[in-house]
PDB file of C-alpha atoms in Angstrom:
ATOM      1  CA  MET A   4     -42.040 -48.063 -20.065  1.00 56.00           C
ATOM      2  CA  GLN A   5     -38.944 -46.886 -21.797  1.00 65.00           C
ATOM      3  CA  SER A   6     -35.591 -46.849 -20.056  1.00 65.00           C
ATOM      4  CA  PRO A   7     -33.558 -43.660 -20.167  1.00 63.00           C
ATOM      5  CA  PRO A   8     -30.913 -43.529 -22.860  1.00 62.00           C
ATOM      6  CA  PRO A   9     -27.494 -44.701 -21.729  1.00 59.00           C
ATOM      7  CA  PRO A  10     -25.057 -41.945 -20.790  1.00 55.00           C
ATOM      8  CA  PRO A  11     -22.604 -41.001 -23.518  1.00 51.00           C
ATOM      9  CA  PRO A  12     -19.284 -42.813 -23.268  1.00 51.00           C
ATOM     10  CA  LEU A  13     -16.647 -40.868 -21.392  1.00 50.00           C
ATOM     11  CA  MET A  14     -13.663 -39.905 -23.462  1.00 45.00           C
ATOM     12  CA  VAL A  15     -10.184 -40.257 -22.055  1.00 42.00           C
ATOM     13  CA  VAL A  16      -7.971 -37.191 -22.198  1.00 43.00           C
ATOM     14  CA  LEU A  17      -4.324 -37.686 -23.196  1.00 63.00           C
ATOM     15  CA  SER A  18      -2.817 -35.541 -20.428  1.00 80.00           C
ATOM     16  CA  PRO A  19      -4.628 -35.947 -17.115  1.00 89.00           C
ATOM     17  CA  CYS A  20      -5.257 -32.909 -14.946  1.00 91.00           C
ATOM     18  CA  ALA A  21      -3.192 -32.391 -11.811  1.00 90.00           C
ATOM     19  CA  ALA A  22      -6.021 -33.729  -9.644  1.00 90.00           C
ATOM     20  CA  CYS A  23      -6.334 -36.960 -11.577  1.00 92.00           C
ATOM     21  CA  LYS A  24      -2.547 -37.397 -11.592  1.00 91.00           C
ATOM     22  CA  ILE A  25      -2.404 -37.072  -7.802  1.00 91.00           C
ATOM     23  CA  LEU A  26      -5.459 -39.278  -7.315  1.00 90.00           C
ATOM     24  CA  ARG A  27      -4.016 -41.803  -9.830  1.00 90.00           C
ATOM     25  CA  ARG A  28      -7.150 -42.108 -11.873  1.00 89.00           C
ATOM     26  CA  ARG A  29      -8.211 -41.561 -15.443  1.00 90.00           C
ATOM     27  CA  CYS A  30      -9.040 -38.025 -16.372  1.00 88.00           C
ATOM     28  CA  VAL A  31     -12.277 -38.150 -18.350  1.00 87.00           C
ATOM     29  CA  ASP A  32     -13.465 -35.573 -20.852  1.00 85.00           C
ATOM     30  CA  LYS A  33     -16.001 -34.074 -18.425  1.00 86.00           C
ATOM     31  CA  CYS A  34     -13.653 -34.039 -15.394  1.00 91.00           C
ATOM     32  CA  VAL A  35     -14.943 -31.406 -12.968  1.00 91.00           C
ATOM     33  CA  LEU A  36     -11.444 -30.640 -11.711  1.00 92.00           C
ATOM     34  CA  ALA A  37      -9.590 -30.426 -15.067  1.00 90.00           C
ATOM     35  CA  PRO A  38     -10.407 -26.770 -15.910  1.00 91.00           C
ATOM     36  CA  TYR A  39      -9.240 -25.564 -12.482  1.00 92.00           C
ATOM     37  CA  PHE A  40      -6.244 -27.806 -11.787  1.00 93.00           C
ATOM     38  CA  PRO A  41      -4.176 -27.986 -15.000  1.00 91.00           C
ATOM     39  CA  PRO A  42      -1.411 -30.604 -15.287  1.00 90.00           C
ATOM     40  CA  THR A  43       1.251 -27.860 -15.086  1.00 90.00           C
ATOM     41  CA  GLU A  44       0.190 -26.828 -11.543  1.00 90.00           C
ATOM     42  CA  PRO A  45       0.084 -29.969  -9.380  1.00 91.00           C
ATOM     43  CA  LEU A  46       0.852 -28.104  -6.131  1.00 93.00           C
ATOM     44  CA  LYS A  47      -2.480 -26.272  -6.275  1.00 93.00           C
ATOM     45  CA  PHE A  48      -4.477 -29.486  -6.081  1.00 94.00           C
ATOM     46  CA  ALA A  49      -2.059 -31.100  -3.628  1.00 94.00           C
ATOM     47  CA  ALA A  50      -2.702 -28.307  -1.110  1.00 95.00           C
ATOM     48  CA  VAL A  51      -6.481 -28.362  -1.626  1.00 95.00           C
ATOM     49  CA  HIS A  52      -6.574 -32.173  -1.428  1.00 94.00           C
ATOM     50  CA  ARG A  53      -4.490 -32.155   1.757  1.00 94.00           C
ATOM     51  CA  ILE A  54      -6.789 -29.697   3.555  1.00 94.00           C
ATOM     52  CA  PHE A  55     -10.267 -30.359   2.139  1.00 93.00           C
ATOM     53  CA  GLY A  56     -10.097 -33.810   0.538  1.00 93.00           C
ATOM     54  CA  ALA A  57     -10.766 -34.642  -3.115  1.00 91.00           C
ATOM     55  CA  GLY A  58     -14.325 -35.869  -2.580  1.00 92.00           C
ATOM     56  CA  ASN A  59     -15.373 -32.691  -0.769  1.00 94.00           C
ATOM     57  CA  VAL A  60     -13.826 -30.497  -3.465  1.00 94.00           C
ATOM     58  CA  ILE A  61     -15.543 -32.442  -6.271  1.00 93.00           C
ATOM     59  CA  LYS A  62     -18.912 -32.319  -4.470  1.00 94.00           C
ATOM     60  CA  PHE A  63     -18.482 -28.612  -3.720  1.00 93.00           C
ATOM     61  CA  LEU A  64     -17.651 -27.740  -7.336  1.00 94.00           C
ATOM     62  CA  GLN A  65     -20.532 -29.835  -8.716  1.00 93.00           C
ATOM     63  CA  GLU A  66     -23.016 -27.945  -6.530  1.00 94.00           C
ATOM     64  CA  LEU A  67     -21.893 -24.559  -7.855  1.00 93.00           C
ATOM     65  CA  PRO A  68     -22.904 -22.999 -11.165  1.00 93.00           C
ATOM     66  CA  GLU A  69     -20.089 -23.161 -13.713  1.00 91.00           C
ATOM     67  CA  ASN A  70     -19.597 -19.370 -13.756  1.00 93.00           C
ATOM     68  CA  GLN A  71     -18.677 -19.431 -10.027  1.00 94.00           C
ATOM     69  CA  ARG A  72     -16.361 -22.438 -10.025  1.00 94.00           C
ATOM     70  CA  ALA A  73     -13.152 -20.616 -11.006  1.00 94.00           C
ATOM     71  CA  ASP A  74     -13.519 -18.099  -8.161  1.00 95.00           C
ATOM     72  CA  ALA A  75     -14.399 -20.851  -5.702  1.00 95.00           C
ATOM     73  CA  THR A  76     -11.348 -22.856  -6.759  1.00 95.00           C
ATOM     74  CA  SER A  77      -8.998 -19.914  -6.315  1.00 94.00           C
ATOM     75  CA  SER A  78     -10.540 -19.293  -2.871  1.00 94.00           C
ATOM     76  CA  LEU A  79     -10.040 -22.958  -1.951  1.00 95.00           C
ATOM     77  CA  VAL A  80      -6.407 -22.807  -3.065  1.00 95.00           C
ATOM     78  CA  TYR A  81      -5.813 -19.615  -1.084  1.00 94.00           C
ATOM     79  CA  GLU A  82      -7.464 -21.005   2.055  1.00 94.00           C
ATOM     80  CA  ALA A  83      -5.595 -24.301   1.745  1.00 95.00           C
ATOM     81  CA  ASN A  84      -2.216 -22.559   1.411  1.00 94.00           C
ATOM     82  CA  ALA A  85      -3.039 -20.269   4.343  1.00 93.00           C
ATOM     83  CA  ARG A  86      -4.123 -23.270   6.424  1.00 94.00           C
ATOM     84  CA  ILE A  87      -0.827 -25.035   5.602  1.00 94.00           C
ATOM     85  CA  ARG A  88       1.176 -21.949   6.638  1.00 92.00           C
ATOM     86  CA  ASP A  89      -0.888 -21.371   9.783  1.00 91.00           C
ATOM     87  CA  PRO A  90      -2.810 -24.502  10.814  1.00 91.00           C
ATOM     88  CA  VAL A  91      -4.625 -22.760  13.688  1.00 92.00           C
ATOM     89  CA  TYR A  92      -5.873 -19.514  12.134  1.00 91.00           C
ATOM     90  CA  GLY A  93      -5.531 -20.069   8.378  1.00 89.00           C
ATOM     91  CA  CYS A  94      -6.488 -17.040   6.322  1.00 88.00           C
ATOM     92  CA  THR A  95      -8.148 -15.508   9.392  1.00 91.00           C
ATOM     93  CA  GLY A  96      -4.639 -14.954  10.774  1.00 90.00           C
ATOM     94  CA  SER A  97      -3.655 -13.208   7.536  1.00 88.00           C
ATOM     95  CA  ILE A  98      -6.760 -11.037   7.681  1.00 91.00           C
ATOM     96  CA  PHE A  99      -6.059 -10.130  11.319  1.00 94.00           C
ATOM     97  CA  GLN A 100      -2.446  -9.253  10.478  1.00 93.00           C
ATOM     98  CA  LEU A 101      -3.532  -7.064   7.552  1.00 94.00           C
ATOM     99  CA  GLN A 102      -6.159  -5.318   9.711  1.00 96.00           C
ATOM    100  CA  ASN A 103      -3.482  -4.530  12.309  1.00 96.00           C
ATOM    101  CA  GLN A 104      -1.233  -3.167   9.577  1.00 97.00           C
ATOM    102  CA  VAL A 105      -4.065  -0.978   8.261  1.00 97.00           C
ATOM    103  CA  SER A 106      -4.738   0.329  11.789  1.00 97.00           C
ATOM    104  CA  GLU A 107      -1.061   1.186  12.295  1.00 97.00           C
ATOM    105  CA  LEU A 108      -0.896   2.953   8.927  1.00 97.00           C
ATOM    106  CA  GLN A 109      -4.069   4.899   9.712  1.00 97.00           C
ATOM    107  CA  ALA A 110      -2.526   6.044  12.994  1.00 96.00           C
ATOM    108  CA  GLN A 111       0.646   7.132  11.190  1.00 97.00           C
ATOM    109  CA  LEU A 112      -1.465   8.966   8.627  1.00 97.00           C
ATOM    110  CA  ALA A 113      -3.379  10.766  11.381  1.00 96.00           C
ATOM    111  CA  VAL A 114      -0.098  11.883  12.988  1.00 96.00           C
ATOM    112  CA  ALA A 115       1.226  13.086   9.624  1.00 96.00           C
ATOM    113  CA  LYS A 116      -2.006  14.996   8.923  1.00 96.00           C
ATOM    114  CA  ALA A 117      -1.814  16.615  12.369  1.00 96.00           C
ATOM    115  CA  GLU A 118       1.767  17.706  11.661  1.00 96.00           C
ATOM    116  CA  VAL A 119       0.723  19.162   8.300  1.00 96.00           C
ATOM    117  CA  HIS A 120      -2.127  21.088   9.937  1.00 95.00           C
ATOM    118  CA  LYS A 121       0.244  22.336  12.634  1.00 95.00           C
ATOM    119  CA  MET A 122       2.735  23.541  10.003  1.00 95.00           C
ATOM    120  CA  GLN A 123      -0.051  25.212   8.025  1.00 94.00           C
ATOM    121  CA  ALA A 124      -1.241  26.994  11.174  1.00 93.00           C
ATOM    122  CA  GLN A 125       2.320  28.137  11.947  1.00 93.00           C
ATOM    123  CA  HIS A 126       2.693  29.377   8.373  1.00 92.00           C
ATOM    124  CA  ALA A 127      -0.612  31.263   8.583  1.00 90.00           C
ATOM    125  CA  ASN A 128       0.386  32.781  11.928  1.00 90.00           C
ATOM    126  CA  LEU A 129       3.726  33.897  10.509  1.00 90.00           C
ATOM    127  CA  LEU A 130       2.024  35.486   7.502  1.00 87.00           C
ATOM    128  CA  ALA A 131      -0.496  37.202   9.782  1.00 84.00           C
ATOM    129  CA  LEU A 132       2.318  38.502  11.967  1.00 84.00           C
ATOM    130  CA  MET A 133       4.192  39.793   8.948  1.00 82.00           C
ATOM    131  CA  CYS A 134       1.066  41.486   7.601  1.00 80.00           C
ATOM    132  CA  THR A 135       0.278  43.197  10.886  1.00 74.00           C
ATOM    133  CA  GLU A 136       3.858  44.412  11.265  1.00 62.00           C
ATOM    134  CA  THR A 137       3.859  46.287   7.964  1.00 59.00           C
ATOM    135  CA  SER A 138       3.328  49.961   7.405  1.00 51.00           C
ATOM    136  CA  GLN A 139       2.591  51.875   4.265  1.00 51.00           C
ATOM    137  CA  VAL A 140       5.430  53.941   2.750  1.00 52.00           C
ATOM    138  CA  ARG A 141       5.219  56.084  -0.339  1.00 56.00           C
ATOM    139  CA  VAL A 142       7.832  55.254  -2.967  1.00 59.00           C
ATOM    140  CA  GLU A 143       7.632  57.340  -6.153  1.00 66.00           C
ATOM    141  CA  GLY A 144       3.982  58.123  -5.589  1.00 65.00           C
ATOM    142  CA  GLN A 145       2.844  54.548  -4.748  1.00 66.00           C
ATOM    143  CA  GLN A 146       2.164  52.993  -1.378  1.00 63.00           C
ATOM    144  CA  VAL A 147       4.399  49.957  -0.666  1.00 58.00           C
ATOM    145  CA  PRO A 148       4.132  47.715   2.414  1.00 59.00           C
ATOM    146  CA  VAL A 149       7.373  47.581   4.388  1.00 57.00           C
ATOM    147  CA  LEU A 150       8.267  45.572   7.474  1.00 54.00           C
ATOM    148  CA  ARG A 151       8.918  47.749  10.464  1.00 53.00           C
ATOM    149  CA  GLN A 152      12.150  46.738  12.106  1.00 50.00           C
ATOM    150  CA  ASP A 153      11.159  48.153  15.475  1.00 51.00           C
ATOM    151  CA  HIS A 154       8.452  45.455  15.828  1.00 49.00           C
ATOM    152  CA  PHE A 155      10.409  42.608  14.250  1.00 48.00           C
ATOM    153  CA  PRO A 156      11.493  39.954  16.787  1.00 51.00           C
ATOM    154  CA  PHE A 157      15.191  40.278  15.872  1.00 48.00           C
ATOM    155  CA  THR A 158      17.212  43.229  17.116  1.00 47.00           C
ATOM    156  CA  ASP A 159      19.596  43.350  14.181  1.00 47.00           C
ATOM    157  CA  LEU A 160      18.695  42.108  10.705  1.00 46.00           C
ATOM    158  CA  ASN A 161      22.205  42.614   9.310  1.00 46.00           C
ATOM    159  CA  PRO A 162      23.991  39.245   8.833  1.00 47.00           C
ATOM    160  CA  ILE A 163      27.443  40.815   9.363  1.00 47.00           C
ATOM    161  CA  PRO A 164      28.563  40.564  13.021  1.00 48.00           C
ATOM    162  CA  HIS A 165      28.931  43.825  14.953  1.00 48.00           C
ATOM    163  CA  ASN A 166      32.710  43.608  15.373  1.00 49.00           C
ATOM    164  CA  TYR A 167      33.223  43.701  11.591  1.00 46.00           C
ATOM    165  CA  LYS A 168      31.195  46.862  11.098  1.00 44.00           C
ATOM    166  CA  SER A 169      33.931  49.188  12.254  1.00 45.00           C
ATOM    167  CA  SER A 170      35.612  51.284   9.637  1.00 45.00           C
ATOM    168  CA  ASN A 171      39.194  50.499  10.774  1.00 46.00           C
ATOM    169  CA  ILE A 172      39.184  47.012   9.148  1.00 45.00           C
ATOM    170  CA  PHE A 173      41.511  46.970   6.179  1.00 49.00           C
ATOM    171  CA  TRP A 174      41.673  44.324   3.500  1.00 48.00           C
ATOM    172  CA  ASP A 175      44.538  41.813   3.510  1.00 49.00           C
ATOM    173  CA  SER A 176      45.169  40.317   0.067  1.00 48.00           C
ATOM    174  CA  SER A 177      46.479  37.064   1.590  1.00 50.00           C
ATOM    175  CA  TRP A 178      42.887  36.174   2.611  1.00 51.00           C
ATOM    176  CA  THR A 179      41.858  35.508  -0.969  1.00 51.00           C
ATOM    177  CA  SER A 180      43.129  32.747  -3.210  1.00 51.00           C
ATOM    178  CA  SER A 181      44.988  33.846  -6.311  1.00 46.00           C
TER     179      SER A 181
END
């Protein structure tokens, strides 16, 4: 019976990953944590280690296929940071807060849409009123729609007040600037 070949010797990396630095151990060539916790970002692993523990994270990552490990690590980091900010609810509290914000924004949007529809209805009613209050007049052989003043809601469409319409107003040159 032949014994299995010995495992290849583990190579030591010059710069240990953030996980191995925090755990104060050698970072081997095949370190499971090295690709996801680079030495330049020690706070990422510190948060994950504080909440989940190094052994659980290593075991979790080893059980996953390699193509899913990066996403799982970013999820662990997010959950750990959320759990540090809010120890009771974690990221569930963030999700609840965002859902409330979405609900409030949807309510505001519904009110704004209702106002737009109301304005559109008022505009359509005004146009309908203006169209029904027109009559056809012939100008140079063509029919032209004209608003009838006798059905218009205002009694006087002239912007000049009545007291200035009299003919005994004379012009004073001191009213204008020279």
